[in-house]
Tab-separated table of C-alpha atoms in Angstrom:
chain	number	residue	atom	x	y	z
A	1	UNK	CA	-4.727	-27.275	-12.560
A	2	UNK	CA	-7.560	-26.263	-15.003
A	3	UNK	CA	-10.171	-23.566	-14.324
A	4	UNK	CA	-13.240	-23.386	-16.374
A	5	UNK	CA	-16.250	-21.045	-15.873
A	6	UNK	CA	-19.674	-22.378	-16.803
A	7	UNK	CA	-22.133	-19.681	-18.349
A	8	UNK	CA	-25.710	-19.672	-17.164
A	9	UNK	CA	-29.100	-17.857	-17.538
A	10	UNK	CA	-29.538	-15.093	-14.939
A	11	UNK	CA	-30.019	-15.937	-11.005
A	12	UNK	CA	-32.951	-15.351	-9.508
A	13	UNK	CA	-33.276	-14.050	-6.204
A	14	UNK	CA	-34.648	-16.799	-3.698
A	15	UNK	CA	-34.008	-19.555	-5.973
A	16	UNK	CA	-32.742	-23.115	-5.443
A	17	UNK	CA	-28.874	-22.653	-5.581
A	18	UNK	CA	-28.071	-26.545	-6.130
A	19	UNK	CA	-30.677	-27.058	-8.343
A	20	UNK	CA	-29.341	-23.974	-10.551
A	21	UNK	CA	-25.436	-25.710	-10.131
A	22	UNK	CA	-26.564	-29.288	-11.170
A	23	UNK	CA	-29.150	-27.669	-14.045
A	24	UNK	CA	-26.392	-26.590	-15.596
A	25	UNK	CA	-23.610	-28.857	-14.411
A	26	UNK	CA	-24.558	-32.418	-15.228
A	27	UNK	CA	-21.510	-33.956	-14.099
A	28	UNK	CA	-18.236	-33.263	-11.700
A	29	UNK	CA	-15.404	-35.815	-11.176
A	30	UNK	CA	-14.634	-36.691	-7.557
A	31	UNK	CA	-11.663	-34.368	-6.629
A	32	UNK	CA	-13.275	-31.454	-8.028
A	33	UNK	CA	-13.126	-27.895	-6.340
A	34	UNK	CA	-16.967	-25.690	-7.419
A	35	UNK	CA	-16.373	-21.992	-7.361
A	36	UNK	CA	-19.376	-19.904	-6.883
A	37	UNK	CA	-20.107	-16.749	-6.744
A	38	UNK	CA	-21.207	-14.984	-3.502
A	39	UNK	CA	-23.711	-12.854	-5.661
A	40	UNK	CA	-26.171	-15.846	-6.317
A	41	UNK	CA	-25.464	-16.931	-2.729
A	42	UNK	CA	-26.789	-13.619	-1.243
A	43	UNK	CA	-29.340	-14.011	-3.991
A	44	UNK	CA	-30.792	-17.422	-3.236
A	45	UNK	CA	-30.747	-16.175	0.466
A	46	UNK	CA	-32.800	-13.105	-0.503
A	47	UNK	CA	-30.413	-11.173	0.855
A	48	UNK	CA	-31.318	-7.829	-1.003
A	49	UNK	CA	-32.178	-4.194	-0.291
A	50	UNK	CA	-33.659	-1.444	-1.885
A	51	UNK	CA	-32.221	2.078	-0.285
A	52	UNK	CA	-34.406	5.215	-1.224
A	53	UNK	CA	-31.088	7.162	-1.203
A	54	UNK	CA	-27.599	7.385	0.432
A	55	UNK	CA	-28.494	7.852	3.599
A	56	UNK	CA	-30.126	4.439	3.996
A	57	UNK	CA	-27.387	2.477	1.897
A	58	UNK	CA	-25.058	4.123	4.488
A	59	UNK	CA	-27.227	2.504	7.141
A	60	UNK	CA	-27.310	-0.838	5.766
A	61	UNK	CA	-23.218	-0.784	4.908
A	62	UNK	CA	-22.807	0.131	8.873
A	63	UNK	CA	-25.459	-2.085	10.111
A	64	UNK	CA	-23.524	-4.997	8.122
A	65	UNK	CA	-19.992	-4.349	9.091
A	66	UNK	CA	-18.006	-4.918	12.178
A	67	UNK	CA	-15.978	-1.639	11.694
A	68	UNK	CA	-16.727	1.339	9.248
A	69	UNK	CA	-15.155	4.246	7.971
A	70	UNK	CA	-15.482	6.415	5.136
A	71	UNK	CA	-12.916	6.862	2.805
A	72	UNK	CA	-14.654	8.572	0.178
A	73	UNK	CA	-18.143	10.020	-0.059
A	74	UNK	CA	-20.259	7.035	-0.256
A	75	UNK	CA	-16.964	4.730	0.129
A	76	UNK	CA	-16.833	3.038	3.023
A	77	UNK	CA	-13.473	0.859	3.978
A	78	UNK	CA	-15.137	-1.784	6.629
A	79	UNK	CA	-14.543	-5.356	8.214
A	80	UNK	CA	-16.675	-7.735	7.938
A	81	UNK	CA	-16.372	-11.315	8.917
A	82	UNK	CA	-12.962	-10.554	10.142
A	83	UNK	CA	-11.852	-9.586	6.913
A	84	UNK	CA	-11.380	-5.650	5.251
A	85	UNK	CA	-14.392	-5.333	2.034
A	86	UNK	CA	-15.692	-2.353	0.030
A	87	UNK	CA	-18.791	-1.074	1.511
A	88	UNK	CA	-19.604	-4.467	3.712
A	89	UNK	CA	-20.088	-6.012	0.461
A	90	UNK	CA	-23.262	-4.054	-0.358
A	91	UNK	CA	-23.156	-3.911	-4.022
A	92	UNK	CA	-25.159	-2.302	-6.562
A	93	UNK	CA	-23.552	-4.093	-9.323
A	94	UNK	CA	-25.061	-7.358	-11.679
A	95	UNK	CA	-28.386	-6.566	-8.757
A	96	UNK	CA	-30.836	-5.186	-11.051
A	97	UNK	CA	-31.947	-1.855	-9.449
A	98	UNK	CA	-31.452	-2.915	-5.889
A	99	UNK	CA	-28.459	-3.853	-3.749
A	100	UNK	CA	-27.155	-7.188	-3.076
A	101	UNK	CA	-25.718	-7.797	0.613
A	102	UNK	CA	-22.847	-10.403	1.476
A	103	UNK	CA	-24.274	-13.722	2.130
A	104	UNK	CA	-25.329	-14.646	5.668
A	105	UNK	CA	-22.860	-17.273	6.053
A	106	UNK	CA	-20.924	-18.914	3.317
A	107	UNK	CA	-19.309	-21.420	5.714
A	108	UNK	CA	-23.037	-23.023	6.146
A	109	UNK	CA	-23.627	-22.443	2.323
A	110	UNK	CA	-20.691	-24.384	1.054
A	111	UNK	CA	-21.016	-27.106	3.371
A	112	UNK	CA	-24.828	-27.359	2.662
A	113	UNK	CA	-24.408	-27.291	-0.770
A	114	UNK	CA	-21.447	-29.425	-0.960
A	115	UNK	CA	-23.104	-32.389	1.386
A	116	UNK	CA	-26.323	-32.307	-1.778
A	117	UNK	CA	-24.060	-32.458	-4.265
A	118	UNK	CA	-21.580	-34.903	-3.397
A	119	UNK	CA	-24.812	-37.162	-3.091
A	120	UNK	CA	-26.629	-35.975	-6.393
A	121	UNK	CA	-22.937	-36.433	-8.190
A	122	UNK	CA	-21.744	-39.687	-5.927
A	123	UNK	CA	-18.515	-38.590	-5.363
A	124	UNK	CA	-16.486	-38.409	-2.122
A	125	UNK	CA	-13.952	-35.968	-2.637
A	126	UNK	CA	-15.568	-32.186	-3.281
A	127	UNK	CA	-14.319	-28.660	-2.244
A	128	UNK	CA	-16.459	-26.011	-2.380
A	129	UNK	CA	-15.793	-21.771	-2.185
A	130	UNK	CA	-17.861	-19.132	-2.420
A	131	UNK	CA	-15.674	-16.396	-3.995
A	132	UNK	CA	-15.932	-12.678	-3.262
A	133	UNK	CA	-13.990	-9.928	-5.382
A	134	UNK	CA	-11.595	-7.470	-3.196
A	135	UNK	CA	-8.893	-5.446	-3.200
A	136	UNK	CA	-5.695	-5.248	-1.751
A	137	UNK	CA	-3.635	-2.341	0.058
A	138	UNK	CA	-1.827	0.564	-2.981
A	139	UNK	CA	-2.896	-2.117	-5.256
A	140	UNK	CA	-5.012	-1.541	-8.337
A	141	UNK	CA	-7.626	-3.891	-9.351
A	142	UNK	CA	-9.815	-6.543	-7.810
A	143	UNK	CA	-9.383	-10.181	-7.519
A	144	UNK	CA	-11.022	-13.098	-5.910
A	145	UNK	CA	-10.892	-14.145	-2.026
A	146	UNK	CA	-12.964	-17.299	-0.166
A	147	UNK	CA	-16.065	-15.734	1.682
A	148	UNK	CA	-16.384	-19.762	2.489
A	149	UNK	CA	-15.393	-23.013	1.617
A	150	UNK	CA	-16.311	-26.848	2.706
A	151	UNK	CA	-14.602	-29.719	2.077
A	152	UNK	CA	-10.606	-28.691	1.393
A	153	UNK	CA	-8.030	-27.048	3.982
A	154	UNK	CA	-8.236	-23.425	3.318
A	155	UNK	CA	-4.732	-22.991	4.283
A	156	UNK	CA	-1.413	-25.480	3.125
A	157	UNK	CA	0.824	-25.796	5.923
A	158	UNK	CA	4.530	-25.693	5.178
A	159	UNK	CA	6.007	-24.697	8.868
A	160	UNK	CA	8.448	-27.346	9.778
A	161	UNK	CA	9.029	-28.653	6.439
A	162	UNK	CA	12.316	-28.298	4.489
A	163	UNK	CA	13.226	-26.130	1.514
A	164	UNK	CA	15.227	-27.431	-1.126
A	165	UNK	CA	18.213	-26.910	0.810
A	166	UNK	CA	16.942	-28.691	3.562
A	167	UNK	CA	16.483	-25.785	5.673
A	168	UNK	CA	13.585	-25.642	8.512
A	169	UNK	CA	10.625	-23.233	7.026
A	170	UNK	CA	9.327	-20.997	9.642
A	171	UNK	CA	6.458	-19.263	8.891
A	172	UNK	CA	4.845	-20.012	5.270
A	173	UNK	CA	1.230	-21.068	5.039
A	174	UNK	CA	0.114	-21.060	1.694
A	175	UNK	CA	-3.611	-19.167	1.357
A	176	UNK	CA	-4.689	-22.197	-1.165
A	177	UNK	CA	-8.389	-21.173	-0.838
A	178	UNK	CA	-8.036	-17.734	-1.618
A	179	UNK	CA	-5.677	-18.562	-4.364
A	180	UNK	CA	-7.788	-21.026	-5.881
A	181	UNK	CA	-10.934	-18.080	-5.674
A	182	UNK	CA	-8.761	-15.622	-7.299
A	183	UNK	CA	-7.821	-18.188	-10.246
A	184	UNK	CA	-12.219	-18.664	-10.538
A	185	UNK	CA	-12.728	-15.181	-10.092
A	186	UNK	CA	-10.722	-13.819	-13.359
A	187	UNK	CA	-11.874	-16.990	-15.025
A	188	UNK	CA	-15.794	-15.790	-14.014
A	189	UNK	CA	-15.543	-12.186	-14.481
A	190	UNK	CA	-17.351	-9.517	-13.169
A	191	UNK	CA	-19.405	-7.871	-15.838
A	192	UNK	CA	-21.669	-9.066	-18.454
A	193	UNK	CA	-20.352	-12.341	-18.496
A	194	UNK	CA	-23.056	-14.555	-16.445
A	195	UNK	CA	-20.571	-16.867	-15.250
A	196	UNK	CA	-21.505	-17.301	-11.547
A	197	UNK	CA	-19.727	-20.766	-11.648
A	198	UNK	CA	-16.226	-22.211	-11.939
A	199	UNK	CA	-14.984	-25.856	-12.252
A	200	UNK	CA	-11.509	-26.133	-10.762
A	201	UNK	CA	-9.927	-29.717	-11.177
A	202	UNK	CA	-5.839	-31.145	-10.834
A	203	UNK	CA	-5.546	-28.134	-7.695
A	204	UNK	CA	-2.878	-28.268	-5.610
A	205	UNK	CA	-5.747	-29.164	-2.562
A	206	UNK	CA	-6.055	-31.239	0.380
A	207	UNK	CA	-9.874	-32.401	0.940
A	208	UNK	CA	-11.190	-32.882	4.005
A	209	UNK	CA	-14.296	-33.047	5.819
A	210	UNK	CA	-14.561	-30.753	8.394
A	211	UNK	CA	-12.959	-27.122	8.040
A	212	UNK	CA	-12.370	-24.848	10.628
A	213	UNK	CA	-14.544	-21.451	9.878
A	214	UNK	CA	-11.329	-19.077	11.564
A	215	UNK	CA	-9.161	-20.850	10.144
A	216	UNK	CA	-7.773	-18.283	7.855
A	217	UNK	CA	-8.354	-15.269	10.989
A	218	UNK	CA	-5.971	-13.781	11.973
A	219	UNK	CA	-6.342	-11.965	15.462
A	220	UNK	CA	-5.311	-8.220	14.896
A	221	UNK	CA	-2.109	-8.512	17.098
A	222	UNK	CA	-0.928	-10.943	15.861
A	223	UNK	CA	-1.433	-9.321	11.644
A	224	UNK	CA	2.077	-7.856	10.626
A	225	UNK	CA	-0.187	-5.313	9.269
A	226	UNK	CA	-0.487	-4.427	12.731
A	227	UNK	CA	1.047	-0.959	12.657
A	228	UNK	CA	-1.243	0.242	10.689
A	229	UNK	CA	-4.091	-0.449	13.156
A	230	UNK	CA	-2.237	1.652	15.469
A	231	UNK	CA	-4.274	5.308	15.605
A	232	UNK	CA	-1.336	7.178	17.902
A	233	UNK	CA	0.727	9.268	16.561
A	234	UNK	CA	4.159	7.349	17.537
A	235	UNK	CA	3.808	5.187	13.745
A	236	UNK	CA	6.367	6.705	11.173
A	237	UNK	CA	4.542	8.684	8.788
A	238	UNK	CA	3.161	6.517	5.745
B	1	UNK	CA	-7.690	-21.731	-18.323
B	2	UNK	CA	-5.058	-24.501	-17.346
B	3	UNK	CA	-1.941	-23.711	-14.781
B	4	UNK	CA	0.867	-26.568	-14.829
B	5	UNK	CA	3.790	-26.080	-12.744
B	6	UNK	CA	7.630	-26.659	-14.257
B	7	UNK	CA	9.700	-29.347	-11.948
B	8	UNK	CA	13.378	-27.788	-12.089
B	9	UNK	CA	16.970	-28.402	-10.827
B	10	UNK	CA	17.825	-26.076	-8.605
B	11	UNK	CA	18.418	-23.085	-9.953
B	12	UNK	CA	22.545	-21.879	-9.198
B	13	UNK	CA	23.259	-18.154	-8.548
B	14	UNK	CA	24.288	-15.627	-11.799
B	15	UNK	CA	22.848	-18.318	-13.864
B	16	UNK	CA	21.139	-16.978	-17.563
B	17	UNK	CA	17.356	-16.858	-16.819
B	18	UNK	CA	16.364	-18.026	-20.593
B	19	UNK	CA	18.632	-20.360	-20.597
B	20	UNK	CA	17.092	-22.083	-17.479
B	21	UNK	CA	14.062	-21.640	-19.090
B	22	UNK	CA	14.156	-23.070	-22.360
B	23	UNK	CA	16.139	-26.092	-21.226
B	24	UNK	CA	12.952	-27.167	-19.300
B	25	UNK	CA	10.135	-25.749	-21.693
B	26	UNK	CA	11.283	-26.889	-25.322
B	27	UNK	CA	7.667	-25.440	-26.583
B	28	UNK	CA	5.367	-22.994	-25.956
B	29	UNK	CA	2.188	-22.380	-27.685
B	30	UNK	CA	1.342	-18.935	-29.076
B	31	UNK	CA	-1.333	-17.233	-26.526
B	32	UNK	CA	0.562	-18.488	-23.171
B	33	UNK	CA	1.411	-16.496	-19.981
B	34	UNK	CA	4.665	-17.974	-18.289
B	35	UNK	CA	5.115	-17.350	-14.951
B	36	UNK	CA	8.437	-17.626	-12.998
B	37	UNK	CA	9.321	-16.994	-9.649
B	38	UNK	CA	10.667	-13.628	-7.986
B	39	UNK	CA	13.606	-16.227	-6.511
B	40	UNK	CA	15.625	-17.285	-9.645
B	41	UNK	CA	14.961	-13.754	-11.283
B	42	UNK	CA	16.530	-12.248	-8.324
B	43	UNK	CA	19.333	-15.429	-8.331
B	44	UNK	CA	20.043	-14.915	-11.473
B	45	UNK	CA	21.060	-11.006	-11.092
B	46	UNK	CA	22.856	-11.826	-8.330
B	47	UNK	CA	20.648	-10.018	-5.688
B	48	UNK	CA	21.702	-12.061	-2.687
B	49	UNK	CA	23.494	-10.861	0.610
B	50	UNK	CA	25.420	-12.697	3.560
B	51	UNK	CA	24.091	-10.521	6.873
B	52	UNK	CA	26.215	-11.357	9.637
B	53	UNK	CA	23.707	-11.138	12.365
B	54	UNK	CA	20.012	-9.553	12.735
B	55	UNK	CA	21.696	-5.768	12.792
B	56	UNK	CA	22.664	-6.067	9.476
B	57	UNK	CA	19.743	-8.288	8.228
B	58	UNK	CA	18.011	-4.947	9.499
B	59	UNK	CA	20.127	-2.872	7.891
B	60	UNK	CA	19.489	-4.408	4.533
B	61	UNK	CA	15.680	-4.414	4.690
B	62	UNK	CA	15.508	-0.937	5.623
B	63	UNK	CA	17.847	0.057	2.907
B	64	UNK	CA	15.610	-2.103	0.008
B	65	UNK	CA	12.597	-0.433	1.144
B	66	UNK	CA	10.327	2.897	1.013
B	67	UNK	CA	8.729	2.689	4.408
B	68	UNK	CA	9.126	-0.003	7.008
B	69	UNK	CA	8.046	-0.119	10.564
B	70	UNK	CA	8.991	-3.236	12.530
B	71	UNK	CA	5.736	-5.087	13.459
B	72	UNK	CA	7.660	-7.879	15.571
B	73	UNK	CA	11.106	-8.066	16.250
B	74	UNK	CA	12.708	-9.374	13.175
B	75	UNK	CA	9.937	-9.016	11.269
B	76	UNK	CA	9.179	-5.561	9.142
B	77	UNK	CA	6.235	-4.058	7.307
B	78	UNK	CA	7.107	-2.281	4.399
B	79	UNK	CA	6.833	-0.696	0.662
B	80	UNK	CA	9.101	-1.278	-1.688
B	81	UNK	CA	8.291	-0.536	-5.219
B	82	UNK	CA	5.088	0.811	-4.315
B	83	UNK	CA	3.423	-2.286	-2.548
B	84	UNK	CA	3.490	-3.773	0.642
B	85	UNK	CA	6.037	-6.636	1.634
B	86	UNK	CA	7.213	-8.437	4.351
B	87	UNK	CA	10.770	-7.631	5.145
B	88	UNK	CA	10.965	-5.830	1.897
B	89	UNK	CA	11.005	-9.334	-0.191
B	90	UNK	CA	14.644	-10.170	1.827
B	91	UNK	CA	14.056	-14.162	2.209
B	92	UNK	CA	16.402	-16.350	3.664
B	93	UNK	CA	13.656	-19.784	2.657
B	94	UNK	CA	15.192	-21.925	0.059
B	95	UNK	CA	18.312	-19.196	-0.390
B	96	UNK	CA	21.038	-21.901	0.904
B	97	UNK	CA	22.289	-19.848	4.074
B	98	UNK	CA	22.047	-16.506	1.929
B	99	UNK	CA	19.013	-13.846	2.149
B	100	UNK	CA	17.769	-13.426	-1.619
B	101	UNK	CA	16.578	-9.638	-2.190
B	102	UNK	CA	13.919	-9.121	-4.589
B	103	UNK	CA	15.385	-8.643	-8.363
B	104	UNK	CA	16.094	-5.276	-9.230
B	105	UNK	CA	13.410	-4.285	-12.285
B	106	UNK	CA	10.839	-7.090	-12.352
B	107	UNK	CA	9.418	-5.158	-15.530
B	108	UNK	CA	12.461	-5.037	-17.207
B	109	UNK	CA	13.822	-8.491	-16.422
B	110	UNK	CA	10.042	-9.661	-17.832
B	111	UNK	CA	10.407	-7.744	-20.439
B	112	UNK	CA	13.777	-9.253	-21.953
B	113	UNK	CA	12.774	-12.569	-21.000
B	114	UNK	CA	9.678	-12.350	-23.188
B	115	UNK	CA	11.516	-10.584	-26.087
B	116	UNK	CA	14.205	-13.771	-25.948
B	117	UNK	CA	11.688	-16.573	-25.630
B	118	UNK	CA	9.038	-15.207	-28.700
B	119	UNK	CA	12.213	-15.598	-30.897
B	120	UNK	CA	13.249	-18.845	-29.576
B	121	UNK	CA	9.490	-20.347	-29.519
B	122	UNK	CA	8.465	-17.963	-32.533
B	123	UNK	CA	5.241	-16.754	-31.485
B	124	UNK	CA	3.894	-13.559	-31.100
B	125	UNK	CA	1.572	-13.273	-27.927
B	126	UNK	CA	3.554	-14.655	-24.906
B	127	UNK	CA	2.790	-12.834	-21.581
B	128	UNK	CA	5.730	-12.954	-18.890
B	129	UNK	CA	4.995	-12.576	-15.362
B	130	UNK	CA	7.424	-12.455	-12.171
B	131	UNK	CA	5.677	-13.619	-8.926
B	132	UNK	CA	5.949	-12.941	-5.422
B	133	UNK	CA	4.155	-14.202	-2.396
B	134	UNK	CA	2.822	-11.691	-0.290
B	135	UNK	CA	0.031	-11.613	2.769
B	136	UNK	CA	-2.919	-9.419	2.691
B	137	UNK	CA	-4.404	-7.187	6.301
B	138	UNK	CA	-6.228	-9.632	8.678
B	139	UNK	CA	-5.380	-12.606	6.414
B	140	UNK	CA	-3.798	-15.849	6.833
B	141	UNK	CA	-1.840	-17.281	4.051
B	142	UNK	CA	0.476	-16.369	1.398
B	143	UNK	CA	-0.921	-15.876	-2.582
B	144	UNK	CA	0.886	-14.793	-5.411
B	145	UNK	CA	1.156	-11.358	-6.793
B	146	UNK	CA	2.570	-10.023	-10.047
B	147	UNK	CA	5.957	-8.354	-9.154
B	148	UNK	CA	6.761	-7.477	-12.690
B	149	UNK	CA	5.140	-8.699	-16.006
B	150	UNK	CA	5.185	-7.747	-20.007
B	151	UNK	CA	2.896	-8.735	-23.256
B	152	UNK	CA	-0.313	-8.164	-21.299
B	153	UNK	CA	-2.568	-6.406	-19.863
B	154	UNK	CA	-2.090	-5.835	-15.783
B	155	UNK	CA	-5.820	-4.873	-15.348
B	156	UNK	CA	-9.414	-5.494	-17.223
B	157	UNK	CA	-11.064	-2.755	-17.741
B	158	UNK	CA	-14.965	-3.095	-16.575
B	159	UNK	CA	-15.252	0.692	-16.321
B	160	UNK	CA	-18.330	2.120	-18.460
B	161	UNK	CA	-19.305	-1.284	-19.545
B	162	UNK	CA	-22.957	-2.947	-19.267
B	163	UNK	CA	-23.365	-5.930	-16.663
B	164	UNK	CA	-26.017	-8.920	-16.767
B	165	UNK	CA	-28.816	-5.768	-16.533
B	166	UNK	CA	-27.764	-3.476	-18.603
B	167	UNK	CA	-26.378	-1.327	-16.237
B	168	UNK	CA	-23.239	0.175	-16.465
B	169	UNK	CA	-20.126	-0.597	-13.855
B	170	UNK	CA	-18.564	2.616	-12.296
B	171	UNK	CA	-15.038	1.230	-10.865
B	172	UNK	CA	-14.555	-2.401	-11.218
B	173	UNK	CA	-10.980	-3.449	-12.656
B	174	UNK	CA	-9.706	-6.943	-12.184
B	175	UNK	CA	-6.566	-7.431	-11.266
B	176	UNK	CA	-5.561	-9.866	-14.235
B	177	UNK	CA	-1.480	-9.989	-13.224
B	178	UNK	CA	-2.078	-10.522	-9.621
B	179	UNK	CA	-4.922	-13.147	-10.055
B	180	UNK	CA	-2.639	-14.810	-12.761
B	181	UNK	CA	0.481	-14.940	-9.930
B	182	UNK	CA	-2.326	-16.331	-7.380
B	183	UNK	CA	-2.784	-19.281	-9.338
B	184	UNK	CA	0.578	-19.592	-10.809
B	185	UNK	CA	2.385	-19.348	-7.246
B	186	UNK	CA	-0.014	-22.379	-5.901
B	187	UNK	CA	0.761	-24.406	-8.318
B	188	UNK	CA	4.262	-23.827	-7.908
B	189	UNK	CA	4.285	-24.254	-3.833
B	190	UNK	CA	6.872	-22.739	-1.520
B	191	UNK	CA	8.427	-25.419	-0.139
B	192	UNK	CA	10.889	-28.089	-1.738
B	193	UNK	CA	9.019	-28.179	-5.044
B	194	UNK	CA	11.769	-27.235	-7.368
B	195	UNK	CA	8.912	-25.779	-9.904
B	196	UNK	CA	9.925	-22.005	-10.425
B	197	UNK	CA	8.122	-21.404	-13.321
B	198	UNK	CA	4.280	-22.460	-14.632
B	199	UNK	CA	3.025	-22.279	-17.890
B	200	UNK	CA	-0.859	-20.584	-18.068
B	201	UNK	CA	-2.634	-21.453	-21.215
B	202	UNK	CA	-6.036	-20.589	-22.469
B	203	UNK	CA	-6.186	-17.552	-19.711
B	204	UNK	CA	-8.969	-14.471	-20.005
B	205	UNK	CA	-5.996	-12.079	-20.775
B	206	UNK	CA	-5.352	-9.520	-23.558
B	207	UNK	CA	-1.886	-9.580	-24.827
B	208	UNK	CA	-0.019	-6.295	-25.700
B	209	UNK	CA	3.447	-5.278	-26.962
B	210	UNK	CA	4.137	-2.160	-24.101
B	211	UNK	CA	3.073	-2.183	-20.430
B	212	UNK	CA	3.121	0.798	-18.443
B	213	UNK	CA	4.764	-0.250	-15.118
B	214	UNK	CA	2.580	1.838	-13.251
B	215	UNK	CA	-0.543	0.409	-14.317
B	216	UNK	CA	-1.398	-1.533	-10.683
B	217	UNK	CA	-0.239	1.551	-8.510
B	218	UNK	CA	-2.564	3.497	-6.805
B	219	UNK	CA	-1.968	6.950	-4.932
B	220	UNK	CA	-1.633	7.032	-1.534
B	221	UNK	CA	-4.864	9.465	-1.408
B	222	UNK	CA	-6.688	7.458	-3.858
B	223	UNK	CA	-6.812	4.124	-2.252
B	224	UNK	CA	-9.749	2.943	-0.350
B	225	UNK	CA	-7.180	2.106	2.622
B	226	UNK	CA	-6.485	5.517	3.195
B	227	UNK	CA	-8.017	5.789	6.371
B	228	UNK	CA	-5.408	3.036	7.463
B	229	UNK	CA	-2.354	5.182	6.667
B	230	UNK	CA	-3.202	8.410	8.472
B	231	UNK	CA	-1.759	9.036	11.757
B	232	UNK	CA	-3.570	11.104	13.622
B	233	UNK	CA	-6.173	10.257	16.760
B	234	UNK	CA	-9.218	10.966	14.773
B	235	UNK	CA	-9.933	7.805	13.160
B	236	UNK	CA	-12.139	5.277	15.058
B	237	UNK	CA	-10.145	2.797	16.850
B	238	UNK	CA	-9.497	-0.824	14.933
């Protein structure tokens, strides 16, 4: 599998986000996966803010997340999409003064952008994800997830299948389009490097042409996580 | 960066590690992060166990971890070594009828292995990582994480440095190990792939001679997920 960022000129907010891919990427061989950054998504979508103080960045991290809580002063821990982010994605980072929101729906992106370029490149088999830096449970440092993706199974199904004893597996699905985003994301960076896109080819993938949007959901009861959603007392101290 | 997988025999119990490992990988080029599977580390130390029925299966999780609280029957959240894992790492896929613990001191068992194989290969920057799968909150799918690693850096530090306007980034650190793993453990699947180890060339990493072993821990009180590990009624419900 190779990874390869592509550098470009700064984003601008509102622009044309598959003319800015094929500017600067003449050519992609069919089988490809495109990694792109959920900043020039939210970008091209105008999805911005400017929030005279804390008060109203507060308002627009509570207004854009399902569930909120602060965990420092001015750090919220919240879900959106069905999935746990920093401050409902509202960054103040690479934004140039103002904030930059999550995009409004990275499913539709990737498949919009994936059905123009499969015809401006005339190939058949494309994946594309829109990555988005988070961070895990007592674990230091950020790393890529998929926001979205179009075009490959986000998960790799292995219940059913045999190990290399032969033995049923029960349970593993692989989380290939997260994995693949945090491969793009390290390869991209998330300072100064103006690397907003990431060629992945030879992945481990399975195109397709329809995904499912929940497919990598998982209701709350089911989560083995779920103790921790419990707020009674009866949990073992952590 | 590119991420090639290793195809293997299987690997036998007690079995030397760099032995294994240099009968498959004759060369390695100076600059190159191996990865290799939490499995055959913990094989190879003999970290395996015979439970007799689910009691003792139980017994043997709660004994490997920190913290555990069963989520489903059979199936346990815990810590061990500071993170979160299933079952606290005790597998019974691909394990031949045995459950396979997780090895004893992924740092130090990294740490030998890279000291052996930059003598055998003679280079100087080799970077040795130990994966494990894990699952994050509200996720499906299993991705790699970095267990244990030595001759780089865990994190990239963005802290105090400019982005694309000049302004300068108050907390982001990537989480260079753990996105490594992520792309390392897809390409080495989790089914009947035989391919335990994967060689990462040409990755965004800076090599060092000492890691400190606590670089990817976070305190408790520290973490953004705090909210999630108090106890009491006052938090909003999830």
């Amino acid at each position: 599998m190779n990874v390869a960022p592509i550098k470009t000129r700064i984003f601008k907010e509102r622009e044309d986000l598959t003319a800015f891919i094929t500017a600067y990427i003449p050519k992609i061989k069919d089988g490809t996966v495109l990694a792109v950054t959920s900043k020039i998504v939210a970008l091209s979508e105008g999805r911005t803010a400017t929030p005279k103080n804390k008060k109203e960045k507060e308002r627009i991290i509570r207004a854009e997340s399902e569930w909120a809580v602060e965990s420092y002063p001015g750090w919220w821990l919240t879900i959106k999409d069905g999935t746990f982010v920093i401050n409902a994605g509202v960054d103040d980072s690479n934004a140039g003064g103002k904030v930059v929101l999550l995009p409004k729906d990275s499913f539709r992106v990737a498949a919009k952008i994936r059905t123009e370029l499969k015809k401006r490149y005339r190939i058949k088999r494309l994946g594309v994800i829109i990555t988005d830096s988070r961070v895990a449970p007592l674990r230091k440092g950020v790393f890529g997830m998929a926001l979205g993706y179009a075009g490959i199974r986000g998960l790799r199904d292995y219940r059913g299948k045999p190990d290399i004893f032969g033995r049923t597996l029960e349970v593993t699905e692989v989380g290939v389009a997260d994995s693949l985003a945090a491969a793009a994301a390290l390869v991209m960076g998330e300072g100064k490097e103006r690397q907003p896109l990431s060629i992945i080819e030879n992945a481990p993938v399975e195109f397709c042409e329809k995904v499912n949007r929940k497919e990598l959901r998982i209701p709350r009861k089911d989560d083995i996580y779920r103790p921790l959603f419990r707020t009674t007392k009866r949990r073992e101290k952590l």
